[in-house]
Every structure is written in C-alpha cells, then in structure tokens.
mmCIF file of C-alpha atoms in Angstrom:
data_model
loop_
_atom_site.group_PDB
_atom_site.id
_atom_site.type_symbol
_atom_site.label_atom_id
_atom_site.label_comp_id
_atom_site.label_asym_id
_atom_site.label_seq_id
_atom_site.Cartn_x
_atom_site.Cartn_y
_atom_site.Cartn_z
ATOM 1 C CA UNK A 1 32.715 -1.648 -78.536
ATOM 2 C CA UNK A 2 34.514 -4.471 -76.823
ATOM 3 C CA UNK A 3 35.760 -6.611 -79.699
ATOM 4 C CA UNK A 4 36.635 -10.251 -79.162
ATOM 5 C CA UNK A 5 38.345 -12.889 -81.276
ATOM 6 C CA UNK A 6 37.078 -16.335 -80.371
ATOM 7 C CA UNK A 7 36.703 -19.963 -81.395
ATOM 8 C CA UNK A 8 33.313 -21.668 -81.192
ATOM 9 C CA UNK A 9 32.728 -25.269 -82.265
ATOM 10 C CA UNK A 10 36.132 -25.269 -83.951
ATOM 11 C CA UNK A 11 35.454 -22.119 -86.007
ATOM 12 C CA UNK A 12 37.423 -18.892 -85.559
ATOM 13 C CA UNK A 13 35.129 -15.885 -85.352
ATOM 14 C CA UNK A 14 35.116 -12.347 -84.038
ATOM 15 C CA UNK A 15 32.435 -10.285 -82.415
ATOM 16 C CA UNK A 16 31.499 -7.949 -79.595
ATOM 17 C CA UNK A 17 31.120 -8.524 -75.856
ATOM 18 C CA UNK A 18 28.147 -7.299 -73.840
ATOM 19 C CA UNK A 19 28.568 -8.184 -70.164
ATOM 20 C CA UNK A 20 29.315 -11.943 -70.341
ATOM 21 C CA UNK A 21 27.628 -12.448 -73.727
ATOM 22 C CA UNK A 22 29.563 -12.795 -76.998
ATOM 23 C CA UNK A 23 27.775 -11.444 -80.068
ATOM 24 C CA UNK A 24 28.946 -13.086 -83.294
ATOM 25 C CA UNK A 25 28.777 -9.910 -85.354
ATOM 26 C CA UNK A 26 28.386 -11.182 -88.899
ATOM 27 C CA UNK A 27 25.206 -13.261 -88.369
ATOM 28 C CA UNK A 28 23.929 -10.756 -85.808
ATOM 29 C CA UNK A 29 24.160 -7.910 -88.316
ATOM 30 C CA UNK A 30 22.420 -10.066 -90.922
ATOM 31 C CA UNK A 31 19.534 -10.709 -88.563
ATOM 32 C CA UNK A 32 19.385 -7.053 -87.480
ATOM 33 C CA UNK A 33 19.199 -5.940 -91.102
ATOM 34 C CA UNK A 34 16.418 -8.398 -91.831
ATOM 35 C CA UNK A 35 14.469 -7.093 -88.849
ATOM 36 C CA UNK A 36 14.958 -3.460 -89.881
ATOM 37 C CA UNK A 37 14.763 -3.994 -93.676
ATOM 38 C CA UNK A 38 18.205 -2.429 -94.016
ATOM 39 C CA UNK A 39 20.264 -4.565 -96.395
ATOM 40 C CA UNK A 40 22.876 -1.968 -97.331
ATOM 41 C CA UNK A 41 25.801 -4.050 -96.037
ATOM 42 C CA UNK A 42 26.218 -7.233 -98.043
ATOM 43 C CA UNK A 43 27.688 -10.389 -96.554
ATOM 44 C CA UNK A 44 30.852 -10.316 -98.630
ATOM 45 C CA UNK A 45 31.825 -6.933 -97.209
ATOM 46 C CA UNK A 46 31.943 -8.133 -93.632
ATOM 47 C CA UNK A 47 35.477 -8.559 -92.243
ATOM 48 C CA UNK A 48 36.653 -11.820 -90.728
ATOM 49 C CA UNK A 49 38.952 -10.441 -88.016
ATOM 50 C CA UNK A 50 39.290 -7.513 -85.637
ATOM 51 C CA UNK A 51 42.120 -5.795 -87.513
ATOM 52 C CA UNK A 52 40.178 -5.705 -90.787
ATOM 53 C CA UNK A 53 37.128 -4.487 -88.886
ATOM 54 C CA UNK A 54 39.090 -1.596 -87.354
ATOM 55 C CA UNK A 55 39.972 -0.448 -90.866
ATOM 56 C CA UNK A 56 36.398 -0.727 -92.170
ATOM 57 C CA UNK A 57 34.342 2.120 -93.570
ATOM 58 C CA UNK A 58 32.054 4.068 -91.256
ATOM 59 C CA UNK A 59 28.756 2.491 -92.473
ATOM 60 C CA UNK A 60 29.914 -0.959 -91.340
ATOM 61 C CA UNK A 61 31.137 0.352 -87.997
ATOM 62 C CA UNK A 62 27.789 2.091 -87.458
ATOM 63 C CA UNK A 63 25.863 -1.047 -88.442
ATOM 64 C CA UNK A 64 27.870 -3.014 -85.888
ATOM 65 C CA UNK A 65 27.212 -0.501 -83.114
ATOM 66 C CA UNK A 66 23.511 -0.436 -84.008
ATOM 67 C CA UNK A 67 23.415 -4.239 -83.928
ATOM 68 C CA UNK A 68 25.042 -4.424 -80.497
ATOM 69 C CA UNK A 69 22.568 -1.859 -79.176
ATOM 70 C CA UNK A 70 19.699 -3.868 -80.702
ATOM 71 C CA UNK A 71 20.896 -7.053 -79.026
ATOM 72 C CA UNK A 72 21.157 -5.265 -75.668
ATOM 73 C CA UNK A 73 17.495 -4.222 -75.675
ATOM 74 C CA UNK A 74 15.954 -7.232 -77.414
ATOM 75 C CA UNK A 75 16.076 -9.712 -74.537
ATOM 76 C CA UNK A 76 17.236 -12.681 -76.608
ATOM 77 C CA UNK A 77 17.564 -16.085 -74.978
ATOM 78 C CA UNK A 78 21.260 -16.923 -75.333
ATOM 79 C CA UNK A 79 20.584 -20.666 -75.319
ATOM 80 C CA UNK A 80 18.338 -20.445 -78.396
ATOM 81 C CA UNK A 81 19.960 -17.598 -80.358
ATOM 82 C CA UNK A 82 22.576 -18.859 -82.803
ATOM 83 C CA UNK A 83 24.633 -15.651 -82.899
ATOM 84 C CA UNK A 84 24.941 -15.350 -79.108
ATOM 85 C CA UNK A 85 27.273 -17.309 -76.813
ATOM 86 C CA UNK A 86 28.335 -17.033 -73.201
ATOM 87 C CA UNK A 87 31.999 -16.299 -72.578
ATOM 88 C CA UNK A 88 32.340 -19.701 -70.933
ATOM 89 C CA UNK A 89 31.302 -21.403 -74.187
ATOM 90 C CA UNK A 90 34.082 -19.946 -76.332
ATOM 91 C CA UNK A 91 37.872 -20.043 -76.502
ATOM 92 C CA UNK A 92 39.123 -16.465 -76.277
ATOM 93 C CA UNK A 93 41.883 -15.781 -78.796
ATOM 94 C CA UNK A 94 44.345 -12.856 -78.919
ATOM 95 C CA UNK A 95 42.592 -9.762 -80.320
ATOM 96 C CA UNK A 96 45.530 -9.141 -82.674
ATOM 97 C CA UNK A 97 47.292 -12.485 -83.227
ATOM 98 C CA UNK A 98 50.046 -11.468 -85.640
ATOM 99 C CA UNK A 99 51.110 -7.810 -85.513
ATOM 100 C CA UNK A 100 53.974 -6.699 -87.723
ATOM 101 C CA UNK A 101 55.697 -5.411 -84.583
ATOM 102 C CA UNK A 102 55.292 -4.976 -80.856
ATOM 103 C CA UNK A 103 56.933 -1.768 -79.661
ATOM 104 C CA UNK A 104 57.486 -1.539 -75.902
ATOM 105 C CA UNK A 105 58.444 1.287 -73.575
ATOM 106 C CA UNK A 106 60.757 0.689 -70.650
ATOM 107 C CA UNK A 107 61.035 2.746 -67.461
ATOM 108 C CA UNK A 108 57.768 4.556 -68.161
ATOM 109 C CA UNK A 109 56.404 4.670 -64.597
ATOM 110 C CA UNK A 110 58.298 6.686 -62.003
ATOM 111 C CA UNK A 111 57.824 4.040 -59.293
ATOM 112 C CA UNK A 112 59.256 1.353 -61.593
ATOM 113 C CA UNK A 113 62.334 3.533 -62.141
ATOM 114 C CA UNK A 114 62.665 4.098 -58.405
ATOM 115 C CA UNK A 115 62.437 0.426 -57.443
ATOM 116 C CA UNK A 116 65.466 -0.362 -59.631
ATOM 117 C CA UNK A 117 67.378 2.831 -58.766
ATOM 118 C CA UNK A 118 67.254 4.268 -62.277
ATOM 119 C CA UNK A 119 66.719 7.923 -63.018
ATOM 120 C CA UNK A 120 63.505 8.802 -64.832
ATOM 121 C CA UNK A 121 64.447 8.930 -68.530
ATOM 122 C CA UNK A 122 64.324 12.187 -70.458
ATOM 123 C CA UNK A 123 63.146 10.467 -73.646
ATOM 124 C CA UNK A 124 61.283 7.189 -74.216
ATOM 125 C CA UNK A 125 63.297 3.984 -73.832
ATOM 126 C CA UNK A 126 62.129 1.588 -76.557
ATOM 127 C CA UNK A 127 62.579 -2.118 -77.177
ATOM 128 C CA UNK A 128 60.724 -4.776 -79.157
ATOM 129 C CA UNK A 129 59.037 -8.095 -78.530
ATOM 130 C CA UNK A 130 58.722 -10.597 -81.360
ATOM 131 C CA UNK A 131 55.193 -11.308 -82.691
ATOM 132 C CA UNK A 132 55.596 -15.005 -81.802
ATOM 133 C CA UNK A 133 55.264 -13.989 -78.140
ATOM 134 C CA UNK A 134 51.526 -13.312 -78.554
ATOM 135 C CA UNK A 135 49.029 -15.529 -76.731
ATOM 136 C CA UNK A 136 45.466 -14.947 -75.520
ATOM 137 C CA UNK A 137 43.346 -15.223 -72.425
ATOM 138 C CA UNK A 138 43.896 -18.392 -70.341
ATOM 139 C CA UNK A 139 46.664 -19.597 -72.681
ATOM 140 C CA UNK A 140 49.656 -20.959 -70.745
ATOM 141 C CA UNK A 141 52.923 -19.073 -70.343
ATOM 142 C CA UNK A 142 55.863 -21.474 -70.570
ATOM 143 C CA UNK A 143 59.569 -21.586 -71.351
ATOM 144 C CA UNK A 144 62.344 -24.210 -71.550
ATOM 145 C CA UNK A 145 63.382 -24.789 -67.917
ATOM 146 C CA UNK A 146 67.083 -24.633 -68.769
ATOM 147 C CA UNK A 147 66.726 -21.245 -70.487
ATOM 148 C CA UNK A 148 65.676 -19.096 -67.504
ATOM 149 C CA UNK A 149 65.101 -19.386 -63.770
ATOM 150 C CA UNK A 150 63.943 -15.779 -63.304
ATOM 151 C CA UNK A 151 60.735 -15.188 -65.256
ATOM 152 C CA UNK A 152 58.748 -12.108 -64.233
ATOM 153 C CA UNK A 153 55.381 -10.424 -64.902
ATOM 154 C CA UNK A 154 54.678 -6.859 -66.090
ATOM 155 C CA UNK A 155 51.107 -5.514 -66.306
ATOM 156 C CA UNK A 156 50.735 -2.986 -69.126
ATOM 157 C CA UNK A 157 48.243 -0.905 -71.082
ATOM 158 C CA UNK A 158 48.580 -1.764 -74.782
ATOM 159 C CA UNK A 159 47.594 0.438 -77.722
ATOM 160 C CA UNK A 160 46.563 -1.033 -81.098
ATOM 161 C CA UNK A 161 46.852 1.041 -84.274
ATOM 162 C CA UNK A 162 44.250 1.066 -87.046
ATOM 163 C CA UNK A 163 45.980 3.337 -89.586
ATOM 164 C CA UNK A 164 49.567 3.659 -90.826
ATOM 165 C CA UNK A 165 51.269 6.277 -88.654
ATOM 166 C CA UNK A 166 54.387 8.056 -89.908
ATOM 167 C CA UNK A 167 55.680 11.424 -88.660
ATOM 168 C CA UNK A 168 52.529 11.916 -86.611
ATOM 169 C CA UNK A 169 52.222 15.027 -84.454
ATOM 170 C CA UNK A 170 51.285 14.370 -80.847
ATOM 171 C CA UNK A 171 47.996 16.250 -81.155
ATOM 172 C CA UNK A 172 46.952 13.893 -83.986
ATOM 173 C CA UNK A 173 48.005 10.647 -82.319
ATOM 174 C CA UNK A 174 44.547 9.406 -81.351
ATOM 175 C CA UNK A 175 43.432 9.560 -85.001
ATOM 176 C CA UNK A 176 45.616 6.474 -85.541
ATOM 177 C CA UNK A 177 44.547 4.489 -82.487
ATOM 178 C CA UNK A 178 42.031 1.691 -83.018
ATOM 179 C CA UNK A 179 41.729 0.625 -79.401
ATOM 180 C CA UNK A 180 43.259 -0.607 -76.180
ATOM 181 C CA UNK A 181 43.814 -3.912 -74.422
ATOM 182 C CA UNK A 182 45.718 -5.482 -71.541
ATOM 183 C CA UNK A 183 49.192 -6.926 -72.111
ATOM 184 C CA UNK A 184 51.635 -8.813 -69.898
ATOM 185 C CA UNK A 185 55.256 -8.068 -70.821
ATOM 186 C CA UNK A 186 56.615 -11.359 -69.450
ATOM 187 C CA UNK A 187 60.384 -11.119 -68.982
ATOM 188 C CA UNK A 188 63.234 -13.578 -68.386
ATOM 189 C CA UNK A 189 65.292 -11.351 -66.099
ATOM 190 C CA UNK A 190 68.454 -13.473 -66.007
ATOM 191 C CA UNK A 191 68.560 -13.496 -69.820
ATOM 192 C CA UNK A 192 67.689 -9.804 -70.022
ATOM 193 C CA UNK A 193 70.441 -8.766 -67.607
ATOM 194 C CA UNK A 194 73.039 -11.177 -69.013
ATOM 195 C CA UNK A 195 72.503 -9.847 -72.545
ATOM 196 C CA UNK A 196 72.640 -6.224 -71.340
ATOM 197 C CA UNK A 197 69.761 -5.538 -73.730
ATOM 198 C CA UNK A 198 66.148 -6.532 -73.502
ATOM 199 C CA UNK A 199 64.869 -8.125 -76.702
ATOM 200 C CA UNK A 200 65.806 -11.790 -76.222
ATOM 201 C CA UNK A 201 64.716 -11.948 -72.578
ATOM 202 C CA UNK A 202 61.381 -10.378 -73.519
ATOM 203 C CA UNK A 203 60.721 -12.463 -76.623
ATOM 204 C CA UNK A 204 60.383 -16.087 -75.574
ATOM 205 C CA UNK A 205 57.347 -17.711 -77.166
ATOM 206 C CA UNK A 206 54.222 -17.029 -75.027
ATOM 207 C CA UNK A 207 55.811 -13.976 -73.351
ATOM 208 C CA UNK A 208 53.114 -11.493 -74.456
ATOM 209 C CA UNK A 209 49.633 -12.466 -73.270
ATOM 210 C CA UNK A 210 47.019 -9.997 -74.561
ATOM 211 C CA UNK A 211 43.287 -9.530 -74.259
ATOM 212 C CA UNK A 212 40.756 -10.598 -73.265
ATOM 213 C CA UNK A 213 39.294 -8.229 -75.820
ATOM 214 C CA UNK A 214 40.080 -4.954 -77.559
ATOM 215 C CA UNK A 215 38.106 -1.876 -76.512
ATOM 216 C CA UNK A 216 37.709 0.650 -79.323
ATOM 217 C CA UNK A 217 39.196 4.086 -78.786
ATOM 218 C CA UNK A 218 35.821 5.854 -78.664
ATOM 219 C CA UNK A 219 34.844 3.823 -75.565
ATOM 220 C CA UNK A 220 37.745 5.128 -73.447
ATOM 221 C CA UNK A 221 37.405 8.741 -72.388
ATOM 222 C CA UNK A 222 40.994 9.149 -71.191
ATOM 223 C CA UNK A 223 43.469 6.242 -71.403
ATOM 224 C CA UNK A 224 45.575 8.035 -68.786
ATOM 225 C CA UNK A 225 42.990 7.632 -66.026
ATOM 226 C CA UNK A 226 42.816 3.844 -65.729
ATOM 227 C CA UNK A 227 43.570 1.750 -62.656
ATOM 228 C CA UNK A 228 46.046 -1.069 -63.380
ATOM 229 C CA UNK A 229 46.577 -4.077 -61.101
ATOM 230 C CA UNK A 230 48.386 -7.410 -61.216
ATOM 231 C CA UNK A 231 47.994 -10.444 -58.939
ATOM 232 C CA UNK A 232 50.058 -13.635 -58.768
ATOM 233 C CA UNK A 233 48.161 -16.516 -57.161
ATOM 234 C CA UNK A 234 45.710 -13.994 -55.732
ATOM 235 C CA UNK A 235 48.413 -11.829 -54.125
ATOM 236 C CA UNK A 236 48.327 -8.213 -55.292
ATOM 237 C CA UNK A 237 51.773 -7.398 -56.716
ATOM 238 C CA UNK A 238 51.231 -4.252 -58.804
ATOM 239 C CA UNK A 239 48.753 -1.424 -58.233
ATOM 240 C CA UNK A 240 48.928 1.909 -59.998
ATOM 241 C CA UNK A 241 47.145 4.140 -62.492
ATOM 242 C CA UNK A 242 47.981 5.093 -66.046
ATOM 243 C CA UNK A 243 48.031 8.719 -64.924
ATOM 244 C CA UNK A 244 51.515 7.844 -63.636
ATOM 245 C CA UNK A 245 52.958 7.253 -67.120
ATOM 246 C CA UNK A 246 56.123 9.264 -67.673
ATOM 247 C CA UNK A 247 55.534 9.541 -71.423
ATOM 248 C CA UNK A 248 51.909 9.492 -72.502
ATOM 249 C CA UNK A 249 50.437 7.959 -75.619
ATOM 250 C CA UNK A 250 50.536 11.063 -77.868
ATOM 251 C CA UNK A 251 54.200 11.655 -77.013
ATOM 252 C CA UNK A 252 55.042 8.014 -77.645
ATOM 253 C CA UNK A 253 53.277 7.889 -81.009
ATOM 254 C CA UNK A 254 55.034 11.064 -82.145
ATOM 255 C CA UNK A 255 58.421 9.793 -80.950
ATOM 256 C CA UNK A 256 58.140 6.320 -82.484
ATOM 257 C CA UNK A 257 56.614 7.411 -85.783
ATOM 258 C CA UNK A 258 59.579 9.681 -86.496
ATOM 259 C CA UNK A 259 61.667 6.533 -86.860
ATOM 260 C CA UNK A 260 59.359 3.876 -88.266
ATOM 261 C CA UNK A 261 55.855 3.538 -89.624
ATOM 262 C CA UNK A 262 53.390 2.096 -87.161
ATOM 263 C CA UNK A 263 51.203 -0.196 -89.238
ATOM 264 C CA UNK A 264 47.588 -1.251 -88.660
ATOM 265 C CA UNK A 265 47.584 -3.964 -86.017
ATOM 266 C CA UNK A 266 50.899 -2.925 -84.492
ATOM 267 C CA UNK A 267 50.913 -2.990 -80.697
ATOM 268 C CA UNK A 268 52.432 -0.402 -78.368
ATOM 269 C CA UNK A 269 53.024 -1.624 -74.802
ATOM 270 C CA UNK A 270 53.241 1.526 -72.717
ATOM 271 C CA UNK A 271 55.266 0.279 -69.744
ATOM 272 C CA UNK A 272 54.716 -1.299 -66.343
ATOM 273 C CA UNK A 273 54.403 0.202 -62.850
ATOM 274 C CA UNK A 274 56.408 -0.794 -59.794
ATOM 275 C CA UNK A 275 55.977 -4.097 -58.017
ATOM 276 C CA UNK A 276 57.614 -6.505 -60.467
ATOM 277 C CA UNK A 277 59.095 -9.663 -58.984
ATOM 278 C CA UNK A 278 62.773 -9.074 -59.603
ATOM 279 C CA UNK A 279 62.914 -5.913 -57.485
ATOM 280 C CA UNK A 280 60.919 -7.226 -54.525
ATOM 281 C CA UNK A 281 62.739 -8.056 -51.282
ATOM 282 C CA UNK A 282 63.393 -10.904 -51.603
ATOM 283 C CA UNK A 283 62.902 -11.302 -55.383
ATOM 284 C CA UNK A 284 60.075 -13.589 -56.486
ATOM 285 C CA UNK A 285 59.709 -15.217 -59.882
ATOM 286 C CA UNK A 286 57.019 -17.140 -61.710
ATOM 287 C CA UNK A 287 56.902 -20.917 -61.390
ATOM 288 C CA UNK A 288 54.813 -23.676 -62.974
ATOM 289 C CA UNK A 289 51.431 -23.758 -61.262
ATOM 290 C CA UNK A 290 51.253 -19.985 -60.754
ATOM 291 C CA UNK A 291 48.464 -17.868 -62.236
ATOM 292 C CA UNK A 292 48.926 -14.226 -63.276
ATOM 293 C CA UNK A 293 45.832 -11.993 -63.319
ATOM 294 C CA UNK A 294 45.798 -8.431 -64.629
ATOM 295 C CA UNK A 295 42.969 -5.901 -64.566
ATOM 296 C CA UNK A 296 42.774 -2.459 -66.139
ATOM 297 C CA UNK A 297 39.698 -0.264 -65.756
ATOM 298 C CA UNK A 298 37.286 -0.670 -68.687
ATOM 299 C CA UNK A 299 39.575 -3.220 -70.390
ATOM 300 C CA UNK A 300 38.618 -6.335 -68.461
ATOM 301 C CA UNK A 301 40.621 -9.101 -66.840
ATOM 302 C CA UNK A 302 43.490 -11.069 -68.383
ATOM 303 C CA UNK A 303 44.433 -14.375 -66.752
ATOM 304 C CA UNK A 304 47.206 -16.794 -67.709
ATOM 305 C CA UNK A 305 48.544 -19.905 -65.971
ATOM 306 C CA UNK A 306 52.234 -20.800 -65.830
ATOM 307 C CA UNK A 307 52.920 -24.282 -67.215
#
C-alpha cells in the first residue's frame, strides 16, 4: 500500500493512496466491514498514524488491503463519499514526523564519489540528521540567511523500519523494513565543510523533506532497481538508479545494527547520486524562489519550494 499522513478540515488522519484518491482508512474499513458483515476489527484497535499501523497485527493489515481493493472496484463518487478525498483537497504531512533518529549514508554512489574526487569507501560512511529537520510534501525549505550561502539538494531513497533491529544479519534485513519513501538530504555546504564533519550542516530545521507517502515493503519488488531523479526549477540535476548504490540496504542494516538499535520509525537515507550543486561547474546553490522536485520509481514525486 501507499500510506499517507494528511490533514483534512483541520484533522490529522492517515490512509492509503489509490491514483490521486486518498482513502481515509479508519472510516473506510468500518464501511467495508458493514458491507461484508465482517466486524472482527473494532474501532478502538485502529491505529491513528502510519508508524503504529506498520506495527499492527496481520488481521488489521489484511483488512486494510481488502478495503483498498474494495474501494478500487466499487466506483465510489469521491465528491459524495465521506472517506474519500482527492490529493488536492488535503495537506500532505510527513509519513514519519518524529523518528528517534535519521541515519544517513555518505558517498554511497560511485558517481557522487567521483564528482568530488573521493575514493569509493570500503565500509559505509555514516552521519545523522536531527529529527527536527523533517518536513513533508510542499512544505518550504528555509534557513537563516546569515547562516549559510551554499545550500544544496540531495535526492535519496529512504528506508523506514517497523521493528527494532539489533545485530541483524544481512539476509534478514528486509524482515525489519516497513517501507520506503523519498527524502531530500538538504545540506549547507559551507557549514559542512567548515566544520569538517557533516551533522550541523545537514541538520538545519526543514533540511529533510520526506514523502509524499510511504510505500510498504511488499509493494517494491527490488529497492535496488529504482530510477531516481532530481530537478531544480524544472532543470534535471540528478539522474541515476538505485542499482548504483555502493552499499545496499541489507549491508547497511547489518552494519548499523551492530552499533545501535534501529527502532520502529527510524529512517535510513541511503545516499545521493552525482549531480549535486556544489560539485557542478560552476557550483549552483538553492535560493529563495527555487523549487526542488524529486521522483523515484514507484515512490511518487516530492516537491518543496525554497522560501
């Protein structure tokens, strides 16, 4: 499923996306159960957010999938069905608004290493972004103008965990993955390079747009076969494929979980391909009025203006 966190008429909800239709899952499941005389799942059991849903028992997950399938074939009129909305009617919120940690991988595409004249690393290069960086679709990216004059974009595939992962073997890694989404690892390059480490320059408020929704792991056949692209003001800046990752998701999960427990809702940003602004000739950086758009196959389109 494509899971979405959204606000409608001032109320925060979560649901599923089918084409450009948002299905508010709780009332949709209630109606589906009435229609099918299946009342096994009581109202109080239904989660209120995506993270809780990812950790739900199998009967609730199945009921949700069955409900989405029912909506797809039922031909409901969106304008007269209370549990359906168009995407244009809702505010799209971050799928995971407050993870305990955001673990990021640097230098994880060969072309990104090459454009900055770094050797391809022999083990994953990790850094963190603070949870306060998280914003959602169409939310503005901004920063104090006197704090940086070299803000850059980085299109990335992000992994969201649904189970605590500690000392996980690579072959078991996907058992802990709840789903995938797009992330933009926005970076203040002048701060990053002045500090000679990456955390502060990567962790300004609003520097981690995510979304527009989270696609559950079962929907993605191979997360290492996805086209990834980034545009700034309609100009294509990054174009690659996740098959170019130096260290793949199972390796990363095994490596990270030897050191710390990955908790449900934690986000792993897997790295960015070549084409970032700082290493272009001449360098180009984000300015107020710009718009950054990122697309990854099967994960949708993330857009954020610079304010």
